[in-house]
XYZ file of N, CA and C in Angstrom:
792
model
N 79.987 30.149 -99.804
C 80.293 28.718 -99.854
C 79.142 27.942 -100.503
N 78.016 28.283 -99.949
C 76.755 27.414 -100.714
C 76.891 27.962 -102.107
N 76.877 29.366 -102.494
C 76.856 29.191 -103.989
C 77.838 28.835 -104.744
N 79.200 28.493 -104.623
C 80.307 27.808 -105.014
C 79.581 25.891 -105.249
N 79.296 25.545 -103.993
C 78.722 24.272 -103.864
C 77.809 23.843 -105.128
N 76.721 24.856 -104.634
C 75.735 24.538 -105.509
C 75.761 24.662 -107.096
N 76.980 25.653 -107.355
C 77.017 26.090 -109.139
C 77.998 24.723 -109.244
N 78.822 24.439 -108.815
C 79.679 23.177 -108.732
C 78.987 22.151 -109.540
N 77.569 21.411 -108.193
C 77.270 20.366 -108.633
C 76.194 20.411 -109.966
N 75.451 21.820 -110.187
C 74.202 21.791 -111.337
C 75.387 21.913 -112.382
N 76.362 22.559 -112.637
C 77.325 22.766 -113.784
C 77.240 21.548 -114.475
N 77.257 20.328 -113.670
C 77.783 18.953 -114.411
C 76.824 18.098 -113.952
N 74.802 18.526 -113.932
C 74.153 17.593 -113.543
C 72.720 18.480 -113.901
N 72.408 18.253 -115.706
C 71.320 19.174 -116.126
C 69.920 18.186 -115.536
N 70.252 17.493 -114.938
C 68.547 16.293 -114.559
C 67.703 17.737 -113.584
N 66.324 17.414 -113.377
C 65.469 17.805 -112.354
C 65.914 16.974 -111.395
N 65.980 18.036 -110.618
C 66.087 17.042 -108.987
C 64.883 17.512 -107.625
N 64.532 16.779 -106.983
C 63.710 17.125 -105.509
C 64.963 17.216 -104.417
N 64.579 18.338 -103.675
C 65.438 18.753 -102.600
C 64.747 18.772 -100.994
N 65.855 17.951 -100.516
C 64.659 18.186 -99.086
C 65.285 19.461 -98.701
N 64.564 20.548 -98.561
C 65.071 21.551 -98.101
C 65.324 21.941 -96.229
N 64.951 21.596 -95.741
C 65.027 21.423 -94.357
C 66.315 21.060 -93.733
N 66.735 20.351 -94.241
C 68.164 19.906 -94.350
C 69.613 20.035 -94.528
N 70.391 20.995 -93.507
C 71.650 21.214 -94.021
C 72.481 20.399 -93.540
N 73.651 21.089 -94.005
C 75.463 20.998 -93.445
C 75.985 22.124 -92.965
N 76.514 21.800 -91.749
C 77.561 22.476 -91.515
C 78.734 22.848 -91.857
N 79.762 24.100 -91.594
C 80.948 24.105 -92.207
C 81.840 23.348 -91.901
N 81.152 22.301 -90.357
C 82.056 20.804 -90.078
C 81.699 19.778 -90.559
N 80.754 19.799 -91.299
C 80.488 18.472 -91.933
C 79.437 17.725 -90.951
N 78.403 18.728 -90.099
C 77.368 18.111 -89.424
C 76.169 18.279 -89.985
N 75.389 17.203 -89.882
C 73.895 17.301 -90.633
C 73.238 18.300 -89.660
N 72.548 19.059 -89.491
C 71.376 20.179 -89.373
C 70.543 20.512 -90.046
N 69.825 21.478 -89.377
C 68.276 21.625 -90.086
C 68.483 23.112 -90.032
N 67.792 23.918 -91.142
C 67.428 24.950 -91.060
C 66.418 25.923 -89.871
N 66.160 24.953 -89.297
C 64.521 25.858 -88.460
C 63.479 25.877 -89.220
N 62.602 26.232 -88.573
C 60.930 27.053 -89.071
C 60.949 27.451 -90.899
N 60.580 27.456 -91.348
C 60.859 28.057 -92.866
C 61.933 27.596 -93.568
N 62.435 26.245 -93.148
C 63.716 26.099 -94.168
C 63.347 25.668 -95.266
N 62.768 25.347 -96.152
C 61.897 24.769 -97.416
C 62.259 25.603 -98.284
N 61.472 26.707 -97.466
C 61.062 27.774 -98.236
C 62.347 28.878 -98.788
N 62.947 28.605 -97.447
C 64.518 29.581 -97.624
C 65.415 28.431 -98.643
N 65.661 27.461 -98.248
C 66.512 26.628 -99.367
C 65.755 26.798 -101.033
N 64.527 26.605 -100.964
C 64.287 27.077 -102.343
C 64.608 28.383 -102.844
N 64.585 29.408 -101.978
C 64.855 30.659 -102.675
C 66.378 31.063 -103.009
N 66.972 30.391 -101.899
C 68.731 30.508 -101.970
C 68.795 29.416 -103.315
N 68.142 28.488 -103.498
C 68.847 27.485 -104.847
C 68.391 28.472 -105.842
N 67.082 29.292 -105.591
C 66.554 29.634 -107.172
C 67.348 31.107 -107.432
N 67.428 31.848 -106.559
C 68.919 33.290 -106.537
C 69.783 32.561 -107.071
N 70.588 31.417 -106.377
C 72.130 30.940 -106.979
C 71.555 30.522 -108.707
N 70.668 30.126 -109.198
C 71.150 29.151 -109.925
C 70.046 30.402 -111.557
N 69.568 31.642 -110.861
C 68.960 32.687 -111.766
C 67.487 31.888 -112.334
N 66.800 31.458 -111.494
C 65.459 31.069 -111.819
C 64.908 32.007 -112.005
N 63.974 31.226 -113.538
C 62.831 32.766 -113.944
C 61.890 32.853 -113.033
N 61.381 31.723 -112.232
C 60.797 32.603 -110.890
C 60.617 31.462 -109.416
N 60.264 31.404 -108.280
C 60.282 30.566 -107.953
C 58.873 30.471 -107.099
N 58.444 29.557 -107.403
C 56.887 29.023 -106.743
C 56.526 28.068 -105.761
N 56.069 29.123 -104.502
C 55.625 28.202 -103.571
C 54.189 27.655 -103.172
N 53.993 26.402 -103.191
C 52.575 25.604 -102.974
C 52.397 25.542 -101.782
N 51.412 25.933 -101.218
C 50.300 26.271 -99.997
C 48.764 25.880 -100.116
N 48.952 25.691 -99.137
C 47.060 25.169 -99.079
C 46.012 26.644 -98.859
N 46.628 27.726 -99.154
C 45.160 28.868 -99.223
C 45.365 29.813 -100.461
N 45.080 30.344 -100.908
C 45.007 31.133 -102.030
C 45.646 32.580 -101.985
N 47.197 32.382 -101.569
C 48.088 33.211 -101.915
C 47.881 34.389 -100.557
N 48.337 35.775 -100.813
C 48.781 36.889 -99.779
C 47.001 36.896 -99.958
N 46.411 37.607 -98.699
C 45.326 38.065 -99.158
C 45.222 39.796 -98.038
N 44.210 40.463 -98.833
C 44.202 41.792 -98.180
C 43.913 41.694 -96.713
N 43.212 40.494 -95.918
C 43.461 40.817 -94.688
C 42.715 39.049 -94.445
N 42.760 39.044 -92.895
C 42.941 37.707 -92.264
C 41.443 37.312 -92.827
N 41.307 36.193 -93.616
C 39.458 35.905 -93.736
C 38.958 35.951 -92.433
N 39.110 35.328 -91.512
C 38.885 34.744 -90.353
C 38.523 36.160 -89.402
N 38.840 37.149 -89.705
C 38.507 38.341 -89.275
C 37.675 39.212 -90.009
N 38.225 39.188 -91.442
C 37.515 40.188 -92.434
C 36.946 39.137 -93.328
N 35.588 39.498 -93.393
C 34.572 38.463 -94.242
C 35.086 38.752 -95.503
N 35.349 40.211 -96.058
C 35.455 40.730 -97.385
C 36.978 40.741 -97.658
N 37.516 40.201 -97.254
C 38.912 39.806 -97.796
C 39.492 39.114 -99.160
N 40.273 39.538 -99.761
C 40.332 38.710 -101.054
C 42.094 38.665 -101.543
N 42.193 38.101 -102.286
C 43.131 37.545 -102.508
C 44.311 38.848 -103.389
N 45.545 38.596 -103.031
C 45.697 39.680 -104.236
C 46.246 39.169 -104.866
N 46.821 39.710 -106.387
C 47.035 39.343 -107.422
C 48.413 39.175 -107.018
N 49.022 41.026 -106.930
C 50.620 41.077 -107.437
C 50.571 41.856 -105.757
N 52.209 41.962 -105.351
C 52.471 42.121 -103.976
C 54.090 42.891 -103.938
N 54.911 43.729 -103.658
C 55.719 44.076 -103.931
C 56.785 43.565 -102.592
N 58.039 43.128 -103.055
C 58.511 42.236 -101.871
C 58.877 43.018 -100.281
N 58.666 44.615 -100.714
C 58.566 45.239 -99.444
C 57.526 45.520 -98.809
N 56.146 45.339 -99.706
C 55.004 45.095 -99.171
C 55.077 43.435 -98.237
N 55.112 43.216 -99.374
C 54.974 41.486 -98.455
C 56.020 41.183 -96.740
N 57.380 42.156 -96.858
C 58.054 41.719 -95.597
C 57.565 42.886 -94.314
N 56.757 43.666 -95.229
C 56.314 45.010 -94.135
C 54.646 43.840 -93.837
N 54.196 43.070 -94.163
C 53.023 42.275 -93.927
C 53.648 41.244 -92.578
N 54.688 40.938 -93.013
C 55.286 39.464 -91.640
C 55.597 40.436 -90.827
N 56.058 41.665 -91.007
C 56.997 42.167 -89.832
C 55.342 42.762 -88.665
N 54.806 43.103 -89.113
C 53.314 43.975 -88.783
C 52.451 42.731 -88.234
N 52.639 41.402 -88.478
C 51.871 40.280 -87.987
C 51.505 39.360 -89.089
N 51.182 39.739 -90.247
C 50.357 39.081 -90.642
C 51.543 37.625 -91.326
N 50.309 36.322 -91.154
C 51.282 35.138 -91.248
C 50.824 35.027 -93.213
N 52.378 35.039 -93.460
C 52.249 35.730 -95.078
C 53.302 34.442 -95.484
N 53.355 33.560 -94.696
C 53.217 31.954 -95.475
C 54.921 32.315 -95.727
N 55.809 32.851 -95.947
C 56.930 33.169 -96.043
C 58.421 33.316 -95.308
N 58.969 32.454 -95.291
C 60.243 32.989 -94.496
C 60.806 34.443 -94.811
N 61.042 35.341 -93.950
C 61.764 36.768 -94.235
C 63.350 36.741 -95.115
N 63.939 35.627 -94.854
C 65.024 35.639 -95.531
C 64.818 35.480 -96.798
N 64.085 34.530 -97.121
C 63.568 34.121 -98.174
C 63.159 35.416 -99.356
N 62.685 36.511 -98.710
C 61.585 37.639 -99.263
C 63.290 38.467 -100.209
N 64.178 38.674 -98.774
C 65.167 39.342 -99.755
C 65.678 38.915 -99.985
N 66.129 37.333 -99.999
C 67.279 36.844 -101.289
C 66.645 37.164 -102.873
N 65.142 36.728 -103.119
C 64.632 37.101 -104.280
C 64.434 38.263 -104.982
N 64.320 39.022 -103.804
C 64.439 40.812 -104.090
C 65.326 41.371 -104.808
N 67.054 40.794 -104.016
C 68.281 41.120 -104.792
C 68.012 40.968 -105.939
N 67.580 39.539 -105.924
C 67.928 39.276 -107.616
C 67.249 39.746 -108.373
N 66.150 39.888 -108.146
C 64.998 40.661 -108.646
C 63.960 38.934 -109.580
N 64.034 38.536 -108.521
C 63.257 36.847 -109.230
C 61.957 36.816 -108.691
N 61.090 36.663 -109.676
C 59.471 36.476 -108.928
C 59.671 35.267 -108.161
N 58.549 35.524 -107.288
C 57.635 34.463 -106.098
C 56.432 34.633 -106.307
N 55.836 33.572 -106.936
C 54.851 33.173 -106.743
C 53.923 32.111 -105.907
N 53.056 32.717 -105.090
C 52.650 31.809 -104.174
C 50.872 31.210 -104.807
N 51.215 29.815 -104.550
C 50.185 29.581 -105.271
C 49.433 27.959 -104.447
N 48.074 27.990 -105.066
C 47.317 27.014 -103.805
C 47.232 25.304 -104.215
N 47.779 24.429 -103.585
C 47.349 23.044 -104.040
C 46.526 22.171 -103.999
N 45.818 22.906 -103.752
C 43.624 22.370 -103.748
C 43.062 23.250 -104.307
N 43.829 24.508 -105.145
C 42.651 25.366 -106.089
C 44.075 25.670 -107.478
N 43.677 25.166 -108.424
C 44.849 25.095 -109.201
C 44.196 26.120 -110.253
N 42.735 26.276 -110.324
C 42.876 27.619 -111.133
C 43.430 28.673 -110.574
N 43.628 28.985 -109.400
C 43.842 30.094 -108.759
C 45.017 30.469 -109.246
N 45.188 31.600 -109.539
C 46.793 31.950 -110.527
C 47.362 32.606 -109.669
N 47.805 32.573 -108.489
C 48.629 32.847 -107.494
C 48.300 34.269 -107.088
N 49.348 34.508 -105.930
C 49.942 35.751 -106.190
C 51.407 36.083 -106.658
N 51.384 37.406 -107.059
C 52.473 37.304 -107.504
C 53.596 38.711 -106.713
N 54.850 38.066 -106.321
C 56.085 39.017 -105.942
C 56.962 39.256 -106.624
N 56.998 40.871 -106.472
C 57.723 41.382 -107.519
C 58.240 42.651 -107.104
N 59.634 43.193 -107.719
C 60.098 44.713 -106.908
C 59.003 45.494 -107.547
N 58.329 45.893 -108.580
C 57.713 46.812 -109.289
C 56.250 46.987 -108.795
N 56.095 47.599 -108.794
C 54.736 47.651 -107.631
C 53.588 48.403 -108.757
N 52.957 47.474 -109.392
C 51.475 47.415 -110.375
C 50.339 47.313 -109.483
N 49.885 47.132 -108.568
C 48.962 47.276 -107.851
C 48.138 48.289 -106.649
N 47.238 49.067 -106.789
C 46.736 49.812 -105.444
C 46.192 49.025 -104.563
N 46.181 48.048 -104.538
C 45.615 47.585 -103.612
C 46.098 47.490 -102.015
N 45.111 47.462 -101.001
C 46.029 47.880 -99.653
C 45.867 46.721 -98.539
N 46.696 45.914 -98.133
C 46.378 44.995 -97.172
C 46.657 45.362 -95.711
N 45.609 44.581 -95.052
C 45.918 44.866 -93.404
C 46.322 43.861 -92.516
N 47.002 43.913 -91.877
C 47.723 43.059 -90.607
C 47.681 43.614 -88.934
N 47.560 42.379 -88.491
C 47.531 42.826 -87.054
C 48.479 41.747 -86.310
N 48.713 42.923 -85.353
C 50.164 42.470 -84.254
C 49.157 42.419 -82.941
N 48.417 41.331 -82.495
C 48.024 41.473 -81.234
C 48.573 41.103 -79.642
N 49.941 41.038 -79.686
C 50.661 41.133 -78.570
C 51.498 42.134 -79.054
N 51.503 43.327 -78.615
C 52.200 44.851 -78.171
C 52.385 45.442 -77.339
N 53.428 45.737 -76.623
C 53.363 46.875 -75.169
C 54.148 48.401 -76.436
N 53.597 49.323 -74.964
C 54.102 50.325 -74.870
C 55.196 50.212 -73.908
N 56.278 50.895 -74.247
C 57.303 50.919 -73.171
C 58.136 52.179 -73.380
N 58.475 53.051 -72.305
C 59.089 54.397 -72.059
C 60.006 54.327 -71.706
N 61.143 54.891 -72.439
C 62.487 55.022 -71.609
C 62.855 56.378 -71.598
N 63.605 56.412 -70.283
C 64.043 57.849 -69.365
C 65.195 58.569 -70.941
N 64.673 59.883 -71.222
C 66.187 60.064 -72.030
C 67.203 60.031 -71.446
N 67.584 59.829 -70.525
C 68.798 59.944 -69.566
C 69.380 58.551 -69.366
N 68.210 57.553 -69.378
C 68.655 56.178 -69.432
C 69.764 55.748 -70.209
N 70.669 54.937 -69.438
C 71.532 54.445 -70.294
C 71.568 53.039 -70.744
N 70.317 53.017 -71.618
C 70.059 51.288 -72.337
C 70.829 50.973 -73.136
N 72.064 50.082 -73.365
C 73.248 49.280 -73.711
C 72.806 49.096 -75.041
N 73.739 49.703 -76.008
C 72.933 50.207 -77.254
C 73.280 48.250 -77.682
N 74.076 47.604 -77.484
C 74.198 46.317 -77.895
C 72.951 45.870 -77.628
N 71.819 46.143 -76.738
C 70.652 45.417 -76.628
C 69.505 45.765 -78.065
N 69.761 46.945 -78.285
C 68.728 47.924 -79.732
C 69.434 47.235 -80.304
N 70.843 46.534 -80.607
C 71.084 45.787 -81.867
C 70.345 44.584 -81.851
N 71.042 43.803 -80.994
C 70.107 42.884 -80.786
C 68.793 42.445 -81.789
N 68.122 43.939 -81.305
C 66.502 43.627 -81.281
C 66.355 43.929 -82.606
N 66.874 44.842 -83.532
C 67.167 45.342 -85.064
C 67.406 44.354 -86.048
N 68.576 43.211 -85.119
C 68.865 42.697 -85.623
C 68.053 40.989 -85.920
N 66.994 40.756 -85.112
C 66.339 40.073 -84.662
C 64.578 40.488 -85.397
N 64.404 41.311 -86.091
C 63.767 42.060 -87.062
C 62.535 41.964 -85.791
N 62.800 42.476 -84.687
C 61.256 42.452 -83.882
C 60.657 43.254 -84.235
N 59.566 43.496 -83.715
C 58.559 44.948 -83.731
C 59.049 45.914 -83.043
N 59.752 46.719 -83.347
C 60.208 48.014 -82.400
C 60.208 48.902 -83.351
N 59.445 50.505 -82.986
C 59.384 51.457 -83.187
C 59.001 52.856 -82.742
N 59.714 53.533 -82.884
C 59.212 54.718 -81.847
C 57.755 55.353 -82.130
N 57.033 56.094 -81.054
C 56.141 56.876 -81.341
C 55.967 58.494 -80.541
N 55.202 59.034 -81.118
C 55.147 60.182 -80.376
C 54.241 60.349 -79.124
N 54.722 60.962 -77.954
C 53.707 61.120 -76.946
C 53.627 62.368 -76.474
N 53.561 63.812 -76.920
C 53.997 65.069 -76.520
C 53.882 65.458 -75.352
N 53.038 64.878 -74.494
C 52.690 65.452 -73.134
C 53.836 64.612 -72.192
N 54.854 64.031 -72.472
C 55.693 63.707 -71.553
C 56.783 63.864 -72.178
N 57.552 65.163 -72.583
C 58.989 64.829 -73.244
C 59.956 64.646 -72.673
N 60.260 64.120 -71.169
C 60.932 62.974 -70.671
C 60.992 61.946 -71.038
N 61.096 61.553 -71.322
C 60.661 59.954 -72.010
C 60.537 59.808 -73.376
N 61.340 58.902 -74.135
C 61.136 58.367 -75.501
C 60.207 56.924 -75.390
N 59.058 57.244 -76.470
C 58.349 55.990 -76.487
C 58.107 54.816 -77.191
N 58.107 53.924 -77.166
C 58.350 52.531 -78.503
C 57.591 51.340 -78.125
N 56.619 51.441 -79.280
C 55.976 50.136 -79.441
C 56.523 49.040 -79.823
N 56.394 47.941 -79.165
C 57.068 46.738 -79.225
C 56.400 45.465 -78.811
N 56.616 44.285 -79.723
C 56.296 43.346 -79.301
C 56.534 42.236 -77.994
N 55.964 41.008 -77.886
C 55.472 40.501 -76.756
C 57.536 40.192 -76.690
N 57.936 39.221 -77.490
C 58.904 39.241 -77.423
C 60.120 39.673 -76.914
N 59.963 41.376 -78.025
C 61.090 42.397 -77.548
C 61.429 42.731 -76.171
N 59.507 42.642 -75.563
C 59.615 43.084 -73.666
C 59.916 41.329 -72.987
N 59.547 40.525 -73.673
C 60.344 39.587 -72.401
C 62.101 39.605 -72.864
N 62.428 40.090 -73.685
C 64.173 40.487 -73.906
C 64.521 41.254 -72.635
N 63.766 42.574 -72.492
C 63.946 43.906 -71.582
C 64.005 43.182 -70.638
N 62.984 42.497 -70.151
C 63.104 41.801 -68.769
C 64.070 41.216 -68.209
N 64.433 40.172 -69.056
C 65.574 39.417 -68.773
C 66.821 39.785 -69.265
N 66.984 41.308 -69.346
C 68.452 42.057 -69.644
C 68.641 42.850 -69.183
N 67.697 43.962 -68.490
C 67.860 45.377 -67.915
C 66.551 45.220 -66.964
N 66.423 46.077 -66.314
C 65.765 46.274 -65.096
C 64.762 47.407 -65.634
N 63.345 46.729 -65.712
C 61.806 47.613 -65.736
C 61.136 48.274 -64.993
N 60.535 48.622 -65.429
C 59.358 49.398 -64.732
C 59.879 50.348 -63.659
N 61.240 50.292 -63.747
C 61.577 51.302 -62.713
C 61.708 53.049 -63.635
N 63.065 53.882 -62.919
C 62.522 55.263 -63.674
C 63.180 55.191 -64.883
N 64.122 54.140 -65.320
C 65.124 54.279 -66.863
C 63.812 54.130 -67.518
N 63.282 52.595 -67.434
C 62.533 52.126 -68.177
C 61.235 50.942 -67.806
N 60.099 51.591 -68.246
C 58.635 51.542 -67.930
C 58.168 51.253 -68.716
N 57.104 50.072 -68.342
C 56.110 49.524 -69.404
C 54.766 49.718 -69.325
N 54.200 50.426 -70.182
C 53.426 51.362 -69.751
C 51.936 50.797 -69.819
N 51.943 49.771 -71.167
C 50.446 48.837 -71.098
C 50.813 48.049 -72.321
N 50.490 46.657 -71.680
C 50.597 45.639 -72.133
C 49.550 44.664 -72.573
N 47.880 45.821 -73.084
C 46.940 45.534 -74.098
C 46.901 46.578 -74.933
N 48.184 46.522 -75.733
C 48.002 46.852 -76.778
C 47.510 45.956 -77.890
N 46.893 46.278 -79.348
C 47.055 45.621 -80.513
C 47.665 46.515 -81.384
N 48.184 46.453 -82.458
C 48.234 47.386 -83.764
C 48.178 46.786 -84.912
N 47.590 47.566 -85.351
C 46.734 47.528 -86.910
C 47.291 48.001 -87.943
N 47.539 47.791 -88.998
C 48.815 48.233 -90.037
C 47.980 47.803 -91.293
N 48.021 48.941 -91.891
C 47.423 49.193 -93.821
C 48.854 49.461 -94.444
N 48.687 48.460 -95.464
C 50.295 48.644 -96.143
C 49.794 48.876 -97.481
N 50.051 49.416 -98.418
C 49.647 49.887 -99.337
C 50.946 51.103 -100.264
N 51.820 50.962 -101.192
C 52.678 52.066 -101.335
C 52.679 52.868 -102.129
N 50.976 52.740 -102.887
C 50.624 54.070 -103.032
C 49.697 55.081 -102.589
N 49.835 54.660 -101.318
C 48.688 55.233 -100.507
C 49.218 56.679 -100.306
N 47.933 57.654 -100.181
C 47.995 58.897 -99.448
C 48.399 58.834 -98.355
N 49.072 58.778 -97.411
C 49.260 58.450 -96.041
C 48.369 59.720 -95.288
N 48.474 60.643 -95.424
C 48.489 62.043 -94.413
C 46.632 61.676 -94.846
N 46.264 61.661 -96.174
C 44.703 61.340 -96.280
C 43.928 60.273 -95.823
N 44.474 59.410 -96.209
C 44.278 57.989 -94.970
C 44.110 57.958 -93.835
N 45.293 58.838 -93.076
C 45.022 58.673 -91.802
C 44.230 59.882 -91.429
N 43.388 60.846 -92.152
C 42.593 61.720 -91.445
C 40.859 61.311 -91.265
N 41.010 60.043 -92.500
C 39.700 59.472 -93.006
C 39.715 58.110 -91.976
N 41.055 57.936 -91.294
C 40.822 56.450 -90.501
C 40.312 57.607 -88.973
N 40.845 58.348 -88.359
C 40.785 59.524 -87.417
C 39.193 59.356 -87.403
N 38.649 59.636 -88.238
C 36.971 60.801 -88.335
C 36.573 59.297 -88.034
N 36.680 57.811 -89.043
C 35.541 57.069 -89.123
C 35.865 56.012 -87.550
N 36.977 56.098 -86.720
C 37.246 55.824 -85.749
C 37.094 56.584 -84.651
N 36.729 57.874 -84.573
C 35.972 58.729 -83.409
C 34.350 58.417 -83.625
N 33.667 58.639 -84.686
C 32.259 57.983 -85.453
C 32.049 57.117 -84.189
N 32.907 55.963 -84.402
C 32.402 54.310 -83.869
C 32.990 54.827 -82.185
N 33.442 55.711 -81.794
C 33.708 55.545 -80.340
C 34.872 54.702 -80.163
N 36.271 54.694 -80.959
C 37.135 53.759 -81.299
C 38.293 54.296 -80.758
N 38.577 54.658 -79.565
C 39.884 54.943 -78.900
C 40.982 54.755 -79.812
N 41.977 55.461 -80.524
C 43.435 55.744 -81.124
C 44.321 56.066 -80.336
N 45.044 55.872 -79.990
C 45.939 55.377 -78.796
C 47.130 56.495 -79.774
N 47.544 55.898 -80.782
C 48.528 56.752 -81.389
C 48.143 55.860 -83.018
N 49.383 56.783 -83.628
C 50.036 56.197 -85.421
C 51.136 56.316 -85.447
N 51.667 55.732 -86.567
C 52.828 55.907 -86.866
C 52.631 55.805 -88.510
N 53.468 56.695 -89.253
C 53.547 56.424 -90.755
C 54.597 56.186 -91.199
N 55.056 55.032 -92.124
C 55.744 54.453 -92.255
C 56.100 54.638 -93.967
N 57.160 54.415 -95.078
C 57.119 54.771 -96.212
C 55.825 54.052 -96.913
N 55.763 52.992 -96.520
C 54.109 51.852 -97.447
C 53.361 51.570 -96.678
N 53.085 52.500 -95.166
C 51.854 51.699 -94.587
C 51.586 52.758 -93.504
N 50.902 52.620 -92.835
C 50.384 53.484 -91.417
C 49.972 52.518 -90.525
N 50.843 52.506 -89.131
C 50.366 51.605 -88.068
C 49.469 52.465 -87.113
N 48.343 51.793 -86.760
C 47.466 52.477 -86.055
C 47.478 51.732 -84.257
N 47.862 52.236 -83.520
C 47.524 51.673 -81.710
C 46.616 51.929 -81.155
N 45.485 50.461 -80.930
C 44.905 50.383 -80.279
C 44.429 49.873 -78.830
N 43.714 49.752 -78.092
C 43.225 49.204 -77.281
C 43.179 47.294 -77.258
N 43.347 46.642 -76.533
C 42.749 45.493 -76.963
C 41.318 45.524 -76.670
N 40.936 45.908 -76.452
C 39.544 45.850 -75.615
C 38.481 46.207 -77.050
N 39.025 47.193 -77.679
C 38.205 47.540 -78.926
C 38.468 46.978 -80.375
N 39.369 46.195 -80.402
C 39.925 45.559 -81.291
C 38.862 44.426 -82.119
N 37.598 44.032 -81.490
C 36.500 43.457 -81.986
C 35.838 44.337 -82.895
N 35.570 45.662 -82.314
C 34.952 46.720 -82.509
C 35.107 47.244 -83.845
């Protein structure tokens, strides 16, 4: 319906126009708002419908950068970003200035995003794109995570795993070999106040096992993964750095830690 709408009115109206993007309609004809990120999502749905050569969003910091300044002194900006890098960055924590819907309407089409700064105008953005020209590897952190165990025998109401799939939370399994009773899944602060208020915890279906977790995620998709993570292993036993577990993922490796060492 919106792209019917929208090819409708540009067909017979070549002017520039400003859009408040925040701003919808309903299919009754009620004014509403998009939520959190609607700007950003109405620009990308006008620039998909209407085949923009790319579409550019203005922010006050200097585009995706390899990891939080505010944490990592040596952080820097990256150039180019691949749009499954960039939604594996929001999903992992990091605040990547982007609505998620936003990431794959442009994807389909295959339309750059460029994010770019409005207090540093040399700064030549970054740039999103399906084609992935860059090694470079960024890191994100999720610092509200539990562990939580469920009985294999449990019968958790698979409508609730949609739910949560569908709700793009942090959920993913991991391995724990010394208990193969139990399937295990890291998950965010979120996902466990869902559990709570839908099924019954901590009993024997399903147990929450610690709720200082952080995890740490290198996204990168041409990374060695299996080499990476033997070189993160050695220089994290070195420092006395408790590894809780990993997980490897097609563009990244999530690492579980402690909160306690997470300064460290």
């Amino acid at each position: 319906l919106t792209r019917t709408v929208v090819n409708s009115f540009f067909s017979g109206n070549k002017r520039s126009y400003v859009v408040s993007g925040f701003i919808a309609r309903s299919i009754y004809g009620d004014t509403t708002t998009l939520g959190r990120g609607g700007s950003d999502y109405t620009a990308t749905v006008l620039g998909a419908i209407l085949n923009a050569e790319r579409v550019t969003k203005w922010t006050d910091v200097n585009g995706i950068m390899t990891a939080d300044p505010n944490k990592v002194l040596e952080a820097s900006s990256l150039e180019n970003i691949t749009f499954s890098e960039l939604k594996n960055l929001s999903k992992f924590g990091s605040n990547v200035l982007v609505h998620p819907d936003s990431i794959d309407e442009l994807s389909k089409y295959n339309i750059p995003f460029l994010i770019r700064n409005t207090f540093d105008y040399d700064f030549k953005g970054t740039q999103v794109i399906n084609q992935n020209i860059s090694n470079k590897k960024a890191l994100s952190l999720h610092e509200s995570c539990c562990l939580v165990g469920f009985n294999n025998t449990a019968k958790v109401p698979k409508e609730f795993i949609k739910q949560i799939i569908d709700k793009d939370w942090l959920f993913f399994r991991v391995k724990r070999p010394q208990n193969k009773d139990k399937s295990y899944y890291v998950v965010s602060e979120e996902c466990v106040n869902f559990f709570k208020s839908n099924i019954k915890v901590n009993d024997n279906d399903v147990d929450i096992l610690n709720e200082e977790m952080v995890l740490m995620t290198i996204t990168g998709e041409n990374m060695d993964k299996k080499k990476e993570v033997n070189k993160i292993q050695k220089k994290l036993k070195r420092d006395e750095i408790n590894l809780l577990g990993f997980r490897r993922f097609y563009n990244s490796i999530s690492l579980i830690l402690d909160k306690k060492d997470l300064k460290k």
